[in-house]
Amino acid sequence: MFRKIKDQGWLQSKFALFFITVIFLFWMKSYFALRFSFELDIENKMQEFILFITPISSALLFFGMALYVSEKRQKRAILIIHFLLSFILYANVVYYRFFDDFITIPVLFQFKNFGDLGGSAKNLMSGTDLLYFVDFFIVLGLSMLQKHLPEKKANKKTVAIVFASALAILSINIGLAEAQRPQLLTRTFDRLMLVKLLGVYNYHIYDAVMSTKSSAQRTFANSNELAEVQNYVYSEKKAPNDEYYGVAKDKNVVLVSMESLQNFVINMEVNGQEVTPFLNDLINDSYYFQNFYHNTGQGKTSDAEFMIDNSLYGLPRGAVFTTNAGNEFNATPEILNKYGYTSASFHGNNKSFWNRDLMYQSLGYDQFFSQEYYNVTEENSVNYGLKDIPFFEQSMPLIQGLKQPFYAKFLTLTNHYPYVLNNEEDEMIAPTETGDSSVDRYFQTVRYLDESLKQFFDQMKQNGLYNNTIFVLYGDHYGISSNHNRAMSEILGTEIRPFEHIQLQKVPLIIHIPGMKGKVMNTVGGQVDIKPTILHLLGIEEPSDIQFGSDLFAEDRESYTVQRDGSFITGHYVYSSEQNICYDKTAGEEIDSAVCEPYVEKTRTELEMSDKVVYSDLLRFIDEQIEEKQLAE
Ligand code: GP9
Ligand code: MN
């Protein structure tokens, strides 16, 4: 009885009113921010309601923690918690503006990348963004007015009630969310869905749990898991095509990562001018894969590099380059080393960006020519670093110094968001006029990239390396996210549904083999297929290698590739995982989703198996397995 009275005392105190006001304002701010800062694609009234209630449980949970500290410190605790939560929300807003995605814990550990991002980050913020902190300032004001708060400390029962309400609301939230999207919490991809149905703060709790789980996975892994993955990938293996197997034996391999280059610009004209005149010519005597997709996730350029060198998928959260650089891999540089190759990567940015300096060691690169090997000045650099034309130019003496045969990778940089050029000379084409400045400038930086490639090929001819080299040029990932759909639909003259969105994930893949005529290739493939393709062209078969991709020249390969969110593309269908829509590819029309179902399963298994290899670091068991086999023989 006495307790009850005391408790009522707290509830009637000014502090309780302050506490409730904090929660109410925070709830409203969070709801409006969620509703209007992200394109969450709310499908029905129920989803609208779920989104509306999502911030309450997190608010009770986090602000409830402040009730544990001593009376004197409660106000300060609330302000700190408030600021942190508001900051998390805002960080997601900024991240979303560019990446069209939400922050994950592994991404946070890449914060050194964000430092380098400088110009791009500034472009993504504006003064009105202070609105994301508006309730924080109100709360700050209130707390200064009411100097002596709180008079009483809430007793245990009150605190328990606060937490019990948080849990009850959270359970209702999860229950309603699961009804909207069964297995919401077990399917790790589809972050948009998670935020839509759990809210941004609960999503972060979920993400933290997933992070802990995956780091525990390595500790408890064993070699039986490797056998399971081997059974899966070996059963999917395709025999090489005799016509191509070994055609480039002992030749140098040059890989070029074409920054943010999407396939739609190929053979496209803007204001009567070709956007990629050099590439348009090059594809005439190359193998040009016109149905080739990037498979990248949050690791962007580095995910593409990872897939290309390993034929494993990137991760559903974060970049493997940063989360699992200490793993054992069997990457192309390491394999080629056994055949007498030297390997090197060339890039005009800091060596630590995407943790490349460490990851390249794990992948077996002999050399990494990063920014420090180049003469980088204010004039010859823009955005992230050295501009592509001087980059290739300055790379020539370096590549000439490599022992042949070599496997050399060039990572271009200029065609990167926000697509800026700092010199009129570099603008070789007029911008488009959609009014969306990123899209408009994109064509100019693409044109610049194309010019740099032309000069690169000329230089390789001049220095005599061209004839003995095969060239593999690929777009690393999309450059124009769905935040720019309005301008893109103007450019392409079509509405952009999930179907078109997925088709826009096509990036060019051009394999140029001097002396061979080449042709346009129709097979549907992705970055994960490049490793087996290159190895077969070089006449190398690695029977114990775990590859999720397949040789793009193989006659019996299936037209198929996946997106990291579980969407996929086959010869006949396109499936959007976010929307759960199956499309007939030729007609571009929605069809019964049951048709896509077998591939939905396959895609899930494929991604899960690959994730298991990475999270459990399974390749470390391969040597052990080989030794055991030898002992048994
Ligand atoms: C930075 C370059 C660009 O070094 O790879 O990174 P991105 O943002 O495209 O992953
Ligand atoms: Mn990139």
XYZ file of C-alpha atoms and ligand atoms in Angstrom:
644
model
C 0.000 0.000 0.000
C 2.730 2.324 1.051
C 4.646 1.482 -2.107
C 1.665 2.085 -4.260
C 1.202 5.517 -2.805
C 4.846 6.286 -3.315
C 4.550 5.093 -6.870
C 1.599 7.266 -7.575
C 3.756 9.981 -6.187
C 6.252 9.409 -8.967
C 3.618 9.324 -11.623
C 2.285 12.643 -10.424
C 5.714 14.163 -10.210
C 6.930 16.748 -12.684
C 9.629 14.345 -13.714
C 7.089 11.726 -14.808
C 5.432 14.361 -16.948
C 8.807 15.278 -18.372
C 9.558 11.583 -19.034
C 6.246 11.036 -20.798
C 6.718 14.202 -22.865
C 10.161 13.005 -23.934
C 8.727 9.689 -25.064
C 5.796 11.262 -26.846
C 7.880 13.788 -28.774
C 10.488 11.215 -29.632
C 7.806 8.846 -30.851
C 6.248 11.472 -33.100
C 9.589 12.650 -34.473
C 10.671 9.079 -35.193
C 7.404 8.199 -36.858
C 7.447 11.196 -39.182
C 11.110 10.680 -39.970
C 10.503 7.035 -40.830
C 7.458 7.818 -42.855
C 8.925 10.604 -44.933
C 12.693 10.122 -45.086
C 12.702 6.601 -46.442
C 10.788 4.994 -49.235
C 9.413 2.155 -47.202
C 6.813 1.110 -49.687
C 3.870 0.827 -47.291
C 1.417 -1.580 -48.875
C -1.646 -1.404 -46.616
C -3.309 0.205 -43.574
C -1.922 -2.430 -41.253
C 1.645 -1.694 -42.307
C 0.925 1.980 -41.779
C -0.261 1.198 -38.254
C 2.749 -1.017 -37.517
C 5.117 1.704 -38.613
C 3.254 4.153 -36.401
C 3.740 2.069 -33.259
C 7.312 0.887 -33.921
C 9.072 3.728 -32.093
C 7.111 3.295 -28.825
C 8.706 0.107 -27.575
C 12.218 1.306 -28.348
C 11.521 4.649 -26.683
C 10.266 2.966 -23.495
C 13.150 0.523 -23.536
C 15.944 3.023 -24.028
C 14.595 5.937 -22.015
C 13.525 3.441 -19.354
C 17.205 2.775 -18.747
C 17.566 6.321 -17.480
C 15.283 5.425 -14.567
C 18.004 3.174 -13.189
C 20.534 5.881 -12.555
C 20.493 8.144 -9.517
C 17.947 10.996 -9.400
C 20.583 13.597 -10.027
C 21.766 12.007 -13.204
C 18.453 10.962 -14.733
C 17.970 14.127 -16.706
C 21.434 13.967 -18.142
C 20.982 10.264 -18.935
C 17.793 11.034 -20.843
C 19.520 13.738 -22.846
C 22.416 11.460 -23.726
C 20.143 8.597 -24.736
C 18.027 11.010 -26.711
C 20.948 12.434 -28.582
C 22.348 8.997 -29.408
C 19.029 7.688 -30.690
C 18.407 10.823 -32.754
C 21.895 10.565 -34.139
C 21.360 6.918 -35.127
C 18.173 7.899 -36.909
C 19.866 10.751 -38.730
C 22.893 8.659 -39.679
C 20.502 6.201 -41.292
C 18.784 9.004 -43.174
C 22.080 10.216 -44.632
C 23.260 6.688 -45.396
C 19.961 5.900 -47.058
C 20.140 8.965 -49.288
C 23.101 7.493 -51.023
C 23.055 3.762 -50.471
C 19.338 3.219 -50.470
C 19.919 0.958 -47.516
C 20.234 1.062 -43.723
C 23.347 1.008 -41.589
C 24.469 -2.312 -40.145
C 26.998 -2.899 -37.394
C 29.694 -4.144 -39.779
C 29.229 -0.971 -41.826
C 29.902 1.126 -38.721
C 33.323 -0.416 -38.473
C 34.041 0.922 -41.919
C 33.682 4.444 -40.603
C 37.179 5.258 -41.750
C 35.734 4.987 -45.255
C 33.219 7.669 -44.420
C 36.004 10.024 -43.413
C 37.448 9.678 -46.889
C 34.033 10.221 -48.370
C 34.197 13.943 -47.462
C 32.613 15.594 -50.480
C 29.982 12.910 -51.013
C 28.796 13.060 -47.386
C 28.449 16.852 -47.466
C 26.339 16.573 -50.567
C 23.941 14.326 -48.721
C 23.221 16.704 -45.836
C 21.253 19.925 -45.619
C 20.332 22.595 -43.069
C 16.752 21.422 -42.737
C 18.156 18.175 -41.376
C 18.183 19.895 -37.979
C 14.529 18.864 -37.879
C 15.715 15.371 -37.013
C 16.878 16.832 -33.713
C 13.973 19.200 -33.107
C 12.531 17.225 -30.187
C 15.987 16.914 -28.690
C 16.228 20.697 -28.517
C 12.754 20.951 -26.986
C 13.685 18.367 -24.371
C 16.935 20.165 -23.706
C 15.010 23.408 -23.184
C 12.459 21.771 -20.913
C 15.124 20.144 -18.811
C 16.858 23.471 -18.346
C 13.638 25.157 -17.293
C 12.814 22.552 -14.685
C 16.062 22.696 -12.861
C 15.292 20.464 -9.895
C 13.978 17.426 -11.703
C 13.484 14.699 -10.714
C 12.157 15.075 -7.171
C 11.598 11.378 -6.645
C 13.133 8.268 -8.042
C 10.711 5.840 -9.641
C 10.524 2.652 -7.600
C 11.278 -0.784 -8.963
C 7.681 -1.494 -9.744
C 7.318 1.596 -11.902
C 10.495 0.735 -13.726
C 9.230 -2.813 -14.196
C 5.979 -1.458 -15.613
C 7.882 0.693 -18.090
C 9.894 -2.294 -19.314
C 6.923 -4.647 -19.305
C 5.003 -2.182 -21.464
C 7.968 -1.937 -23.801
C 8.077 -5.713 -24.164
C 4.331 -6.027 -24.562
C 4.260 -3.414 -27.315
C 7.282 -5.003 -28.942
C 5.572 -8.418 -28.922
C 2.453 -6.970 -30.502
C 4.664 -5.232 -33.062
C 6.521 -8.442 -33.921
C 3.287 -10.448 -34.025
C 1.684 -8.033 -36.488
C 4.891 -7.828 -38.499
C 5.193 -11.603 -38.832
C 1.616 -11.745 -40.049
C 2.569 -9.272 -42.784
C 5.779 -11.011 -43.672
C 6.238 -14.559 -42.363
C 9.799 -15.426 -41.345
C 10.687 -11.778 -41.158
C 13.314 -12.395 -38.513
C 14.796 -15.541 -40.002
C 15.363 -14.131 -43.454
C 18.365 -11.952 -42.953
C 18.239 -10.042 -46.199
C 15.634 -7.430 -46.939
C 16.556 -4.705 -44.501
C 13.881 -2.427 -45.924
C 11.239 -4.866 -44.770
C 12.810 -5.063 -41.314
C 12.804 -1.309 -40.869
C 9.310 -0.987 -42.252
C 7.911 -3.539 -39.834
C 10.136 -3.125 -36.773
C 11.152 0.503 -36.958
C 14.675 1.747 -37.172
C 15.682 1.285 -33.521
C 14.350 -2.245 -33.129
C 15.996 -3.038 -36.430
C 19.330 -2.040 -34.899
C 18.754 -4.323 -31.928
C 18.039 -7.134 -34.356
C 21.153 -6.292 -36.328
C 23.285 -6.349 -33.178
C 21.985 -9.827 -32.327
C 22.780 -11.033 -35.856
C 26.298 -9.642 -35.633
C 26.987 -11.472 -32.402
C 25.556 -14.638 -33.851
C 27.777 -14.573 -36.897
C 30.939 -13.998 -34.938
C 30.032 -16.957 -32.705
C 29.521 -19.066 -35.826
C 33.225 -19.163 -36.628
C 34.130 -20.377 -33.166
C 31.804 -23.345 -33.302
C 32.356 -24.355 -36.936
C 33.830 -27.713 -37.939
C 34.950 -29.514 -41.058
C 31.625 -31.339 -41.503
C 30.097 -28.056 -42.568
C 32.718 -27.809 -45.279
C 31.700 -31.230 -46.611
C 28.089 -30.084 -46.838
C 29.053 -27.029 -48.886
C 31.341 -29.123 -51.083
C 28.498 -31.520 -51.865
C 26.392 -28.587 -52.927
C 28.881 -26.742 -55.131
C 30.435 -29.824 -56.714
C 27.029 -31.058 -57.789
C 26.446 -27.736 -59.586
C 29.816 -27.709 -61.376
C 29.845 -27.248 -65.152
C 32.382 -28.656 -67.589
C 34.419 -26.066 -69.481
C 33.767 -25.378 -73.127
C 36.538 -26.968 -75.259
C 36.401 -24.134 -77.726
C 37.561 -21.664 -75.076
C 39.385 -23.761 -72.510
C 43.020 -22.645 -72.410
C 42.779 -20.099 -75.267
C 44.596 -17.571 -73.091
C 47.064 -19.967 -71.508
C 49.970 -18.146 -69.826
C 48.730 -14.756 -70.968
C 48.600 -11.738 -68.685
C 45.209 -10.946 -67.241
C 44.109 -7.338 -66.808
C 40.941 -6.736 -64.825
C 39.381 -3.300 -64.894
C 36.773 -2.363 -62.316
C 34.709 0.343 -63.965
C 33.353 2.435 -61.104
C 29.538 2.615 -60.870
C 29.145 1.738 -64.544
C 25.718 0.386 -65.421
C 24.969 -1.402 -68.645
C 22.246 0.967 -69.856
C 24.827 3.554 -70.956
C 26.349 1.163 -73.502
C 25.385 2.229 -77.023
C 23.352 5.073 -75.585
C 23.361 8.589 -76.965
C 22.840 11.801 -75.063
C 22.247 14.979 -77.058
C 23.275 13.061 -80.166
C 26.592 11.943 -78.678
C 27.641 8.472 -77.594
C 28.180 8.197 -73.842
C 30.714 5.376 -74.165
C 32.196 5.634 -77.684
C 35.276 3.597 -76.797
C 33.423 0.740 -75.112
C 30.903 0.682 -77.952
C 33.805 0.029 -80.319
C 35.540 -2.393 -78.012
C 32.540 -4.682 -77.733
C 32.661 -5.246 -81.489
C 35.760 -7.370 -81.113
C 35.198 -8.685 -77.606
C 32.946 -11.083 -75.766
C 30.312 -8.725 -74.519
C 27.950 -10.158 -71.908
C 24.830 -8.092 -72.208
C 22.882 -9.937 -69.510
C 25.447 -9.638 -66.786
C 24.547 -8.371 -63.297
C 26.427 -7.127 -60.299
C 25.770 -9.191 -57.170
C 27.063 -6.679 -54.642
C 25.678 -5.740 -51.229
C 26.857 -3.171 -48.709
C 30.496 -3.768 -49.618
C 30.047 -2.127 -53.051
C 33.355 -2.022 -55.009
C 34.971 -4.361 -52.513
C 32.129 -6.876 -52.756
C 32.635 -6.953 -56.510
C 36.352 -7.519 -56.013
C 35.619 -10.240 -53.486
C 33.237 -12.132 -55.743
C 35.505 -11.835 -58.745
C 38.532 -13.218 -56.963
C 36.757 -15.897 -54.937
C 33.534 -16.894 -56.656
C 31.869 -16.565 -53.260
C 29.101 -14.054 -52.574
C 29.557 -10.937 -50.491
C 27.717 -10.863 -47.171
C 24.140 -9.836 -46.419
C 25.431 -7.221 -43.980
C 28.663 -5.248 -44.181
C 31.639 -5.865 -46.463
C 33.605 -9.119 -46.262
C 36.703 -7.028 -46.870
C 36.248 -5.465 -43.451
C 34.460 -8.166 -41.475
C 36.394 -11.266 -42.521
C 39.775 -10.150 -43.811
C 41.471 -12.655 -41.524
C 39.776 -15.653 -43.141
C 41.468 -18.306 -45.213
C 40.699 -17.880 -48.929
C 41.699 -19.532 -52.157
C 41.502 -16.482 -54.385
C 42.583 -16.223 -58.023
C 45.912 -14.448 -57.215
C 46.858 -17.307 -54.889
C 45.872 -19.970 -57.417
C 47.689 -18.221 -60.272
C 50.762 -17.909 -58.130
C 51.152 -21.700 -58.412
C 51.267 -21.262 -62.193
C 54.019 -18.661 -62.104
C 51.868 -15.531 -62.136
C 52.567 -12.266 -60.309
C 49.518 -10.393 -59.029
C 48.914 -6.721 -58.371
C 46.127 -4.282 -57.695
C 46.227 -0.618 -58.794
C 44.103 2.046 -57.158
C 44.402 5.827 -56.729
C 42.827 5.957 -53.271
C 44.105 5.296 -49.722
C 45.317 1.777 -49.231
C 43.146 1.248 -46.174
C 39.869 2.102 -47.883
C 37.678 -0.998 -47.693
C 40.520 -2.516 -45.655
C 42.192 -3.425 -48.931
C 45.709 -3.362 -47.542
C 44.903 -6.241 -45.187
C 42.423 -8.101 -47.352
C 44.766 -8.214 -50.337
C 47.247 -10.139 -48.227
C 44.606 -12.746 -47.468
C 43.734 -12.930 -51.149
C 47.369 -13.475 -52.084
C 48.163 -10.261 -53.971
C 51.889 -9.742 -54.386
C 51.645 -5.984 -54.805
C 49.216 -3.196 -54.025
C 49.905 0.064 -55.837
C 47.700 2.417 -53.838
C 47.663 6.222 -53.671
C 51.165 6.411 -52.209
C 52.660 5.089 -55.466
C 51.088 7.880 -57.496
C 51.680 11.569 -57.787
C 48.352 12.924 -56.584
C 47.761 16.669 -56.643
C 44.777 18.935 -56.173
C 44.582 19.262 -59.924
C 44.769 15.641 -60.987
C 42.375 14.330 -58.366
C 38.693 14.702 -57.619
C 36.262 13.156 -55.151
C 37.946 10.005 -53.749
C 41.330 10.382 -55.372
C 43.380 10.306 -58.525
C 41.361 10.866 -61.710
C 41.162 7.936 -64.080
C 43.185 9.406 -66.961
C 46.294 10.253 -64.884
C 45.698 7.013 -62.954
C 46.155 4.832 -66.022
C 48.933 7.036 -67.313
C 50.923 6.814 -64.094
C 50.225 3.085 -63.823
C 52.163 2.328 -67.004
C 55.684 2.242 -65.556
C 54.338 0.190 -62.644
C 52.725 -2.449 -64.820
C 55.766 -2.566 -67.078
C 57.825 -3.364 -64.014
C 55.758 -6.465 -63.210
C 57.141 -9.891 -63.925
C 55.037 -11.651 -66.601
C 52.666 -13.340 -66.740
C 50.683 -11.133 -64.371
C 47.182 -10.808 -62.994
C 46.637 -7.066 -62.651
C 43.556 -5.321 -61.394
C 42.829 -1.638 -62.027
C 40.175 0.067 -59.913
C 38.891 3.243 -61.510
C 37.432 5.967 -59.324
C 36.193 9.102 -61.067
C 32.729 7.880 -61.989
C 31.647 7.800 -58.352
C 28.792 9.591 -56.644
C 28.320 12.609 -56.598
C 29.772 12.430 -60.147
C 31.869 15.541 -60.192
C 34.603 16.687 -62.536
C 36.760 19.649 -61.574
C 38.010 20.679 -64.963
C 36.113 21.739 -68.070
C 38.468 19.716 -70.224
C 37.176 16.574 -68.557
C 33.599 17.320 -69.573
C 33.454 15.696 -72.973
C 29.696 15.561 -73.229
C 26.912 17.896 -72.102
C 24.904 16.821 -69.058
C 21.330 15.613 -69.454
C 18.604 17.928 -68.240
C 16.351 15.942 -65.985
C 16.874 18.338 -63.093
C 18.272 15.532 -60.946
C 21.864 16.695 -60.779
C 23.396 13.316 -59.896
C 21.784 11.662 -62.884
C 22.615 14.568 -65.185
C 26.287 14.592 -64.242
C 26.539 10.798 -64.304
C 26.723 10.770 -68.092
C 29.636 13.186 -68.004
C 31.695 11.151 -65.571
C 30.862 7.956 -67.469
C 32.073 9.649 -70.640
C 35.270 10.594 -68.823
C 35.761 6.998 -67.647
C 35.283 5.799 -71.225
C 37.971 8.203 -72.434
C 40.399 6.984 -69.782
C 39.856 3.391 -70.947
C 40.589 4.387 -74.525
C 43.878 5.942 -73.452
C 44.676 2.893 -71.326
C 44.268 0.549 -74.272
C 46.404 2.837 -76.453
C 49.128 2.851 -73.816
C 49.026 -0.925 -73.463
C 49.505 -1.168 -77.225
C 52.378 1.303 -77.145
C 54.223 -0.495 -74.384
C 53.868 -3.824 -76.143
C 51.859 -5.573 -73.428
C 48.561 -5.569 -75.300
C 49.054 -8.618 -77.509
C 50.018 -10.889 -74.668
C 47.167 -9.842 -72.379
C 43.487 -10.607 -71.975
C 41.252 -7.831 -70.665
C 38.279 -8.313 -68.388
C 36.309 -5.099 -67.898
C 33.363 -5.049 -65.518
C 31.022 -2.501 -63.938
C 31.353 -2.872 -60.167
C 27.788 -1.963 -59.085
C 24.951 0.432 -59.801
C 25.682 4.146 -59.833
C 22.128 5.462 -59.873
C 20.040 4.178 -56.986
C 16.279 3.931 -56.943
C 16.151 7.297 -55.189
C 16.605 8.687 -58.692
C 13.811 6.766 -60.343
C 11.999 9.855 -61.485
C 14.932 11.123 -63.538
C 15.776 7.623 -64.711
C 12.307 6.988 -65.993
C 12.569 10.239 -67.931
C 15.890 9.106 -69.422
C 14.721 5.604 -70.240
C 11.209 6.586 -71.224
C 9.623 3.916 -69.079
C 8.131 3.535 -65.641
C 10.531 1.908 -63.169
C 8.862 -1.003 -61.431
C 10.789 -3.652 -59.464
C 11.204 -5.424 -62.819
C 13.000 -2.492 -64.427
C 14.876 -1.817 -61.207
C 16.394 -5.288 -61.258
C 17.219 -5.012 -64.956
C 19.037 -1.786 -64.118
C 21.420 -3.851 -61.996
C 23.016 -5.036 -65.232
C 26.613 -3.940 -65.516
C 28.809 -4.403 -68.576
C 31.162 -7.359 -68.727
C 33.577 -7.210 -71.640
C 36.207 -9.886 -72.166
C 38.655 -8.763 -74.791
C 41.129 -11.322 -76.089
C 43.456 -9.827 -78.715
C 43.346 -11.982 -81.823
C 39.858 -13.334 -81.152
C 36.778 -11.896 -82.787
C 34.460 -12.134 -79.828
C 30.669 -11.947 -79.916
C 27.659 -10.762 -78.009
C 26.841 -13.266 -75.264
C 23.324 -13.719 -73.955
C 23.818 -15.970 -70.959
C 22.589 -14.477 -67.674
C 25.474 -14.273 -65.229
C 27.019 -12.260 -62.444
C 30.301 -11.249 -60.872
C 30.506 -14.522 -59.011
C 31.028 -16.243 -62.405
C 34.170 -14.363 -63.375
C 36.700 -16.474 -61.463
C 35.826 -19.814 -63.100
C 35.561 -18.052 -66.475
C 39.071 -16.588 -66.243
C 40.599 -19.791 -64.890
C 39.147 -21.807 -67.754
C 40.350 -19.311 -70.371
C 43.808 -19.782 -68.866
C 43.346 -23.553 -68.993
C 43.295 -24.021 -65.231
C 41.004 -26.424 -63.418
C 40.920 -26.299 -59.618
C 38.939 -29.343 -58.585
C 38.908 -28.701 -54.834
C 38.035 -25.001 -55.108
C 34.676 -23.902 -53.727
C 33.086 -21.797 -56.450
C 29.500 -20.582 -56.441
C 29.736 -19.219 -59.953
C 30.180 -21.073 -63.198
C 32.187 -20.517 -66.373
C 30.236 -18.070 -68.539
C 31.372 -19.912 -71.679
C 30.279 -23.359 -70.426
C 27.749 -24.855 -72.825
C 25.538 -26.390 -70.171
C 25.530 -23.448 -67.777
C 22.176 -22.247 -66.645
C 21.222 -18.637 -67.293
C 20.909 -17.493 -63.708
C 22.221 -15.003 -61.229
C 21.153 -13.575 -57.895
C 20.966 -10.270 -56.126
C 22.209 -10.036 -52.585
C 18.675 -9.373 -51.301
C 17.431 -12.723 -52.602
C 16.091 -11.440 -55.925
C 17.222 -13.335 -59.006
C 17.262 -13.334 -62.779
C 17.055 -16.373 -65.048
C 16.674 -16.716 -68.815
C 12.888 -16.536 -68.392
C 12.095 -14.899 -65.068
C 12.937 -11.939 -62.919
C 12.059 -12.161 -59.246
C 11.936 -9.253 -56.826
C 12.463 -10.468 -53.287
C 11.563 -7.165 -51.689
C 8.106 -7.253 -53.252
C 7.791 -11.001 -53.698
C 6.871 -10.558 -57.356
C 7.673 -13.006 -60.133
C 7.911 -11.529 -63.648
C 7.900 -13.161 -67.018
C 11.049 -11.727 -68.525
C 10.017 -11.427 -72.145
C 6.614 -9.927 -71.478
C 7.826 -7.953 -68.441
C 4.591 -8.902 -66.719
C 3.781 -10.232 -63.267
C 3.006 -13.936 -63.184
C 2.008 -16.451 -60.512
C 4.761 -16.375 -57.896
C 4.628 -20.180 -57.666
C 6.534 -20.243 -60.973
C 9.517 -18.576 -59.325
C 9.309 -20.639 -56.141
C 11.930 -23.324 -57.016
C 14.446 -20.593 -57.793
C 13.529 -18.710 -54.628
C 14.597 -21.813 -52.707
C 17.711 -22.299 -54.805
C 18.702 -18.672 -54.302
C 18.236 -18.919 -50.569
C 20.375 -22.078 -50.381
C 23.006 -20.592 -52.643
C 23.396 -17.453 -50.527
C 23.194 -19.315 -47.227
C 25.860 -21.805 -48.266
C 28.201 -19.060 -49.373
C 27.586 -17.082 -46.165
C 28.395 -20.174 -44.179
C 31.771 -20.472 -45.916
C 32.586 -16.906 -44.954
C 31.085 -16.652 -41.473
C 32.450 -20.024 -40.371
C 35.734 -19.478 -42.226
C 35.336 -22.948 -43.699
C 38.167 -22.772 -46.222
C 40.625 -23.115 -43.335
C 39.557 -26.774 -43.154
C 40.496 -27.553 -46.753
C 44.218 -28.133 -46.172
C 43.356 -30.335 -43.216
C 41.011 -32.327 -45.419
C 43.621 -32.766 -48.154
C 46.180 -33.962 -45.601
C 43.724 -36.485 -44.197
C 43.050 -37.789 -47.683
C 46.744 -38.181 -48.401
C 47.254 -40.043 -45.134
C 44.409 -42.398 -45.949
C 45.861 -43.258 -49.383
C 37.079 3.647 -53.091
C 36.342 3.053 -54.219
C 34.880 3.425 -54.190
O 38.378 3.183 -52.924
O 36.536 1.706 -54.281
O 34.188 2.675 -53.311
P 32.626 2.372 -53.410
O 31.937 3.425 -52.608
O 32.210 2.415 -54.837
O 32.499 1.008 -52.841
Mn 32.431 1.337 -56.582
